[in-house]
């Protein structure tokens, strides 16, 4: 606290990121990073861009990257916005598109940055309780609102909605922006990008951090019809005209073009997720159906905090949320096969 702080700073409750310890030998399964390094094409692109040109500002429009993303999704470059990770894209989205007289709707259990941004940008919100099984129920959003944001698959539950459900939601709210945050979509869910040509109120947000192994470079993007993208551009150019640096643009362009690496990496993570899911179930855990690179699980005989503590004592980090209805769950990132077996070995020692 300080007398020099503005009233806005005093009112903030900052988002708490996952722990990033610098301790050797840890099995780090707490922040949903990819266990695999990026594509060799990414590394080559970074090397090629790391030269004398770094003295220059990057392309403020990220033209090459936006063209590559547009090609990947069958859209035009003008329907693509890029930023420093999807969190920055979401920040611009909250400020530019989600602040209205009527409340913004989102689930009561979801990505906690939504609540942080709502406070920061003074967005009126209404949290919608997840239904049985910690699932999003589309009919619960059939109420007056200013906008809607959903993570699909949801986090931290990992449960995905079908594309048909997403379209039903978007179609039933033609006068409100519907944002679908698809940070984990590549691990088994259906992207809503194909709906964009038909719905002017749909914005889809994705990231390069998870399925393309670029969490350290911070690149995210949004897809939508031109008026929505233009709103984000106006926010960006009123804040920082050069948000995505030269190396990140080069790396992300190479990453989205290397489909063979992408398919292989996602396939390995999905296989390990299925293995961990069945192994935990065999040990008595309840595991929610996951379409992500993590599982959300609890054991009837052990509290989540105790399990997290026991795992940490065995050099395995997982994420625990001390919140109503999910305090006994652990969110476990899917690592390499070896890391997954180390996690299961530690679980066996605890239970």
XYZ file of C-alpha atoms in Angstrom:
351
model
C 0.000 0.000 0.000
C 1.216 3.480 -0.769
C -0.171 6.997 -0.642
C 1.081 7.391 -4.213
C -1.203 4.668 -5.572
C -4.253 5.664 -7.578
C -7.674 4.520 -6.446
C -7.700 2.048 -9.361
C -4.572 0.306 -8.061
C -5.979 0.064 -4.541
C -9.074 -1.706 -5.892
C -7.223 -4.323 -7.954
C -6.900 -8.001 -7.047
C -4.153 -9.165 -9.425
C -4.253 -12.554 -11.118
C -1.962 -15.101 -9.463
C 0.065 -16.983 -12.061
C 1.282 -20.538 -11.606
C 4.542 -20.967 -9.729
C 7.730 -20.837 -11.813
C 10.406 -22.224 -9.451
C 14.048 -22.476 -10.465
C 14.794 -25.712 -8.615
C 16.557 -28.493 -10.550
C 14.952 -31.894 -10.795
C 11.312 -30.843 -10.418
C 8.548 -32.506 -12.384
C 6.735 -29.327 -13.345
C 3.075 -30.112 -14.056
C 1.480 -26.919 -12.722
C 1.264 -24.330 -15.527
C 0.028 -26.213 -18.621
C 3.174 -25.589 -20.649
C 4.058 -28.043 -23.393
C 6.536 -30.732 -22.329
C 8.100 -30.616 -25.781
C 10.327 -27.952 -27.264
C 9.159 -25.954 -30.284
C 9.474 -26.991 -33.894
C 12.960 -26.919 -35.432
C 11.502 -24.576 -38.014
C 10.729 -22.177 -35.177
C 14.303 -22.279 -33.918
C 15.615 -21.724 -37.439
C 13.270 -18.762 -37.915
C 14.438 -17.163 -34.662
C 18.079 -17.623 -35.676
C 17.419 -16.084 -39.072
C 15.672 -13.086 -37.502
C 18.357 -12.560 -34.831
C 20.640 -10.196 -36.631
C 21.311 -6.634 -37.547
C 17.603 -5.960 -38.108
C 16.926 -6.119 -34.360
C 17.892 -2.438 -34.219
C 14.652 -1.729 -36.124
C 11.114 -1.743 -34.814
C 9.066 -4.825 -35.743
C 6.262 -4.697 -38.295
C 3.497 -2.992 -36.264
C 0.815 -4.835 -38.237
C 2.469 -8.293 -37.897
C 1.587 -8.753 -41.570
C 3.371 -12.033 -42.259
C 2.079 -13.684 -39.104
C -1.490 -12.538 -39.674
C -1.357 -13.829 -43.251
C -0.153 -17.244 -42.015
C -2.893 -17.424 -39.367
C -5.533 -16.342 -41.879
C -4.428 -19.059 -44.293
C -4.568 -21.666 -41.542
C -8.208 -20.809 -40.734
C -9.505 -19.892 -44.190
C -9.976 -16.224 -43.337
C -8.528 -12.938 -44.561
C -5.686 -11.076 -42.880
C -8.112 -8.320 -41.895
C -9.995 -10.871 -39.791
C -6.927 -11.604 -37.632
C -5.500 -9.682 -34.667
C -2.284 -10.616 -32.848
C -0.888 -9.593 -29.469
C 1.540 -10.486 -26.687
C -0.053 -13.742 -25.662
C -3.779 -14.351 -25.530
C -3.900 -12.562 -22.170
C -3.093 -9.247 -23.857
C -5.598 -10.021 -26.606
C -8.195 -10.689 -23.910
C -7.329 -7.441 -22.140
C -7.964 -5.459 -25.324
C -11.153 -7.466 -25.826
C -12.498 -6.623 -22.366
C -11.773 -2.930 -22.878
C -12.994 -2.677 -26.470
C -15.906 -5.110 -26.730
C -17.180 -6.380 -23.378
C -17.965 -3.244 -21.357
C -21.673 -2.419 -21.612
C -24.568 -1.332 -19.428
C -25.818 -4.914 -19.179
C -23.532 -7.462 -17.487
C -20.897 -9.666 -19.081
C -21.672 -13.351 -18.504
C -19.100 -16.049 -17.775
C -18.983 -19.238 -15.644
C -18.374 -19.073 -11.920
C -15.566 -21.599 -12.324
C -13.347 -20.641 -15.251
C -10.121 -18.824 -16.132
C -9.686 -16.452 -13.193
C -8.132 -13.696 -15.304
C -11.668 -12.855 -16.498
C -12.557 -11.553 -13.044
C -9.269 -9.629 -12.870
C -9.862 -7.920 -16.209
C -13.461 -7.154 -15.337
C -12.293 -5.280 -12.248
C -9.472 -3.552 -14.089
C -11.723 -2.278 -16.883
C -14.789 -1.807 -14.645
C -16.924 -4.286 -16.550
C -20.199 -5.259 -14.879
C -20.377 -9.079 -14.649
C -22.735 -11.886 -13.761
C -21.211 -15.265 -13.009
C -23.228 -18.266 -14.174
C -22.917 -21.367 -12.007
C -21.615 -24.474 -13.723
C -24.168 -27.259 -13.914
C -23.830 -30.813 -12.573
C -20.496 -32.364 -13.428
C -18.930 -28.876 -13.528
C -20.224 -28.389 -17.069
C -21.218 -25.239 -18.933
C -24.920 -25.435 -19.805
C -25.779 -23.227 -22.782
C -29.404 -22.644 -21.774
C -28.219 -20.939 -18.583
C -26.938 -18.054 -20.739
C -30.380 -17.365 -22.198
C -30.806 -14.131 -20.261
C -30.280 -10.390 -20.816
C -26.607 -9.481 -21.019
C -24.089 -7.133 -22.599
C -21.687 -9.849 -23.803
C -20.538 -13.406 -23.083
C -17.094 -14.960 -22.703
C -16.486 -18.703 -22.442
C -13.289 -20.699 -22.325
C -13.735 -23.745 -24.545
C -12.494 -26.159 -23.345
C -13.117 -24.619 -19.965
C -10.294 -24.149 -17.486
C -9.563 -25.541 -14.995
C -12.152 -28.281 -15.599
C -10.906 -29.248 -19.096
C -14.439 -29.961 -20.341
C -15.330 -28.880 -23.891
C -18.573 -27.791 -25.506
C -19.489 -29.068 -28.947
C -19.344 -26.783 -31.965
C -23.132 -27.144 -32.227
C -23.551 -25.782 -28.702
C -21.215 -22.876 -29.420
C -23.169 -22.010 -32.573
C -26.439 -22.186 -30.659
C -25.056 -19.721 -28.115
C -23.743 -17.305 -30.749
C -26.916 -17.477 -32.847
C -29.160 -16.828 -29.835
C -27.308 -13.609 -28.933
C -27.102 -11.692 -32.238
C -26.859 -8.319 -30.482
C -24.069 -9.297 -28.064
C -20.418 -10.134 -28.661
C -19.659 -13.758 -27.793
C -15.978 -14.473 -27.117
C -14.768 -18.072 -27.248
C -11.371 -18.420 -25.587
C -9.748 -21.469 -27.178
C -6.396 -21.702 -25.389
C -6.662 -25.516 -25.235
C -8.772 -26.265 -28.287
C -6.055 -28.176 -30.156
C -6.079 -31.082 -27.700
C -9.454 -32.511 -28.672
C -12.117 -29.803 -28.979
C -13.659 -28.126 -32.041
C -12.642 -24.582 -32.911
C -15.401 -22.082 -33.592
C -13.307 -20.355 -36.284
C -15.420 -21.900 -39.037
C -18.453 -19.952 -37.734
C -16.866 -16.528 -38.172
C -18.035 -15.879 -41.763
C -21.654 -16.402 -40.624
C -21.686 -14.509 -37.321
C -20.641 -10.900 -36.942
C -20.820 -11.139 -33.140
C -18.276 -13.971 -32.703
C -14.666 -13.474 -31.599
C -12.373 -16.497 -31.239
C -9.145 -16.170 -29.221
C -6.246 -18.609 -29.366
C -2.636 -18.803 -28.182
C 0.718 -20.170 -29.321
C 1.657 -20.989 -25.708
C 0.179 -24.465 -25.374
C -0.058 -26.600 -28.506
C 2.768 -24.784 -30.321
C 5.229 -24.644 -27.388
C 5.822 -20.885 -27.453
C 4.744 -19.851 -23.937
C 8.081 -18.071 -23.490
C 7.571 -15.828 -26.529
C 4.038 -14.594 -25.714
C 1.983 -14.676 -28.901
C -1.803 -14.852 -29.069
C -4.427 -13.950 -31.639
C -8.094 -13.258 -32.232
C -10.286 -14.163 -35.195
C -13.452 -12.308 -36.120
C -15.211 -10.218 -38.684
C -13.553 -6.924 -39.526
C -15.487 -4.568 -37.171
C -14.480 -6.606 -34.109
C -10.855 -6.830 -35.219
C -10.776 -3.110 -35.944
C -11.915 -2.423 -32.363
C -8.944 -4.414 -31.041
C -6.577 -2.609 -33.397
C -7.822 0.756 -32.173
C -7.121 -0.317 -28.594
C -3.657 -1.615 -29.485
C -2.668 1.497 -31.382
C -3.800 3.639 -28.450
C -1.598 1.606 -26.085
C 1.431 0.206 -27.950
C 1.743 0.174 -31.728
C 4.575 -2.403 -31.669
C 3.322 -5.131 -29.340
C 4.677 -8.311 -30.985
C 8.447 -8.285 -31.362
C 10.372 -9.321 -34.460
C 11.548 -12.687 -33.099
C 8.085 -13.614 -31.855
C 6.532 -12.810 -35.231
C 9.100 -14.958 -37.036
C 8.753 -17.842 -34.582
C 4.965 -17.855 -34.539
C 4.778 -17.740 -38.334
C 7.049 -20.789 -38.570
C 5.087 -22.570 -35.837
C 1.709 -22.243 -37.487
C 3.134 -23.370 -40.820
C 4.730 -26.549 -39.412
C 1.642 -28.750 -39.345
C 3.585 -32.027 -39.177
C 5.318 -31.051 -35.921
C 2.039 -29.699 -34.518
C 0.138 -32.922 -35.226
C 2.888 -35.082 -33.718
C 3.254 -33.010 -30.535
C -0.499 -32.817 -29.917
C -0.838 -36.529 -30.566
C 1.778 -37.390 -27.938
C 0.149 -35.147 -25.345
C -3.314 -36.592 -26.020
C -1.953 -40.142 -25.702
C -0.285 -39.309 -22.390
C -3.442 -37.584 -21.151
C -5.498 -40.679 -21.877
C -2.921 -42.837 -20.104
C -2.884 -40.610 -17.007
C -6.687 -40.450 -16.959
C -7.057 -44.232 -16.923
C -4.246 -44.630 -14.394
C -5.844 -42.153 -11.991
C -9.256 -43.750 -12.370
C -7.695 -47.123 -11.533
C -6.371 -45.532 -8.327
C -9.845 -44.359 -7.289
C -9.735 -40.799 -8.612
C -12.644 -38.991 -10.212
C -11.261 -37.486 -13.418
C -13.322 -35.001 -15.430
C -13.434 -35.614 -19.197
C -10.593 -33.515 -20.602
C -10.080 -32.019 -24.059
C -6.987 -30.141 -22.905
C -3.327 -30.745 -22.065
C -4.217 -31.281 -18.402
C -6.546 -33.355 -16.243
C -8.719 -32.191 -13.352
C -9.049 -34.900 -10.732
C -9.884 -35.588 -7.096
C -9.674 -38.552 -4.741
C -12.530 -39.297 -2.322
C -10.161 -40.090 0.554
C -7.727 -37.178 0.227
C -8.057 -33.402 0.293
C -6.644 -31.579 -2.699
C -4.331 -29.394 -0.622
C -2.863 -32.457 1.091
C -2.267 -34.194 -2.213
C -0.563 -31.112 -3.632
C 1.651 -30.849 -0.550
C 2.567 -34.528 -0.719
C 3.434 -34.264 -4.393
C 5.573 -31.189 -3.815
C 7.496 -33.038 -1.099
C 8.270 -35.574 -3.824
C 9.415 -32.862 -6.287
C 6.210 -32.923 -8.379
C 4.392 -29.620 -8.881
C 0.664 -29.526 -9.711
C -1.927 -26.738 -9.414
C -4.465 -26.534 -6.597
C -7.294 -23.990 -6.419
C -8.604 -23.277 -2.926
C -12.055 -22.283 -4.152
C -15.613 -23.514 -3.481
C -16.633 -26.745 -5.249
C -13.128 -27.425 -6.635
C -10.889 -27.325 -3.553
C -10.374 -31.097 -3.605
C -9.375 -31.166 -7.268
C -5.864 -31.035 -8.647
C -5.072 -29.706 -12.102
C -2.267 -31.808 -13.513
C -0.491 -30.731 -16.683
C 0.330 -33.577 -19.047
C 4.084 -33.927 -19.326
C 6.358 -36.337 -21.129
C 5.718 -40.047 -20.640
C 8.533 -40.165 -18.082
C 7.141 -37.184 -16.176
C 3.673 -38.725 -16.140
C 5.059 -41.952 -14.670
C 6.977 -39.972 -12.025
C 3.734 -38.223 -11.093
C 1.861 -41.530 -10.806
C 4.685 -43.040 -8.741
C 4.444 -40.115 -6.321
C 0.654 -40.511 -6.150
C 1.111 -44.186 -5.254
C 3.432 -43.230 -2.402
C 0.847 -40.791 -1.022
C -2.363 -42.793 -1.308
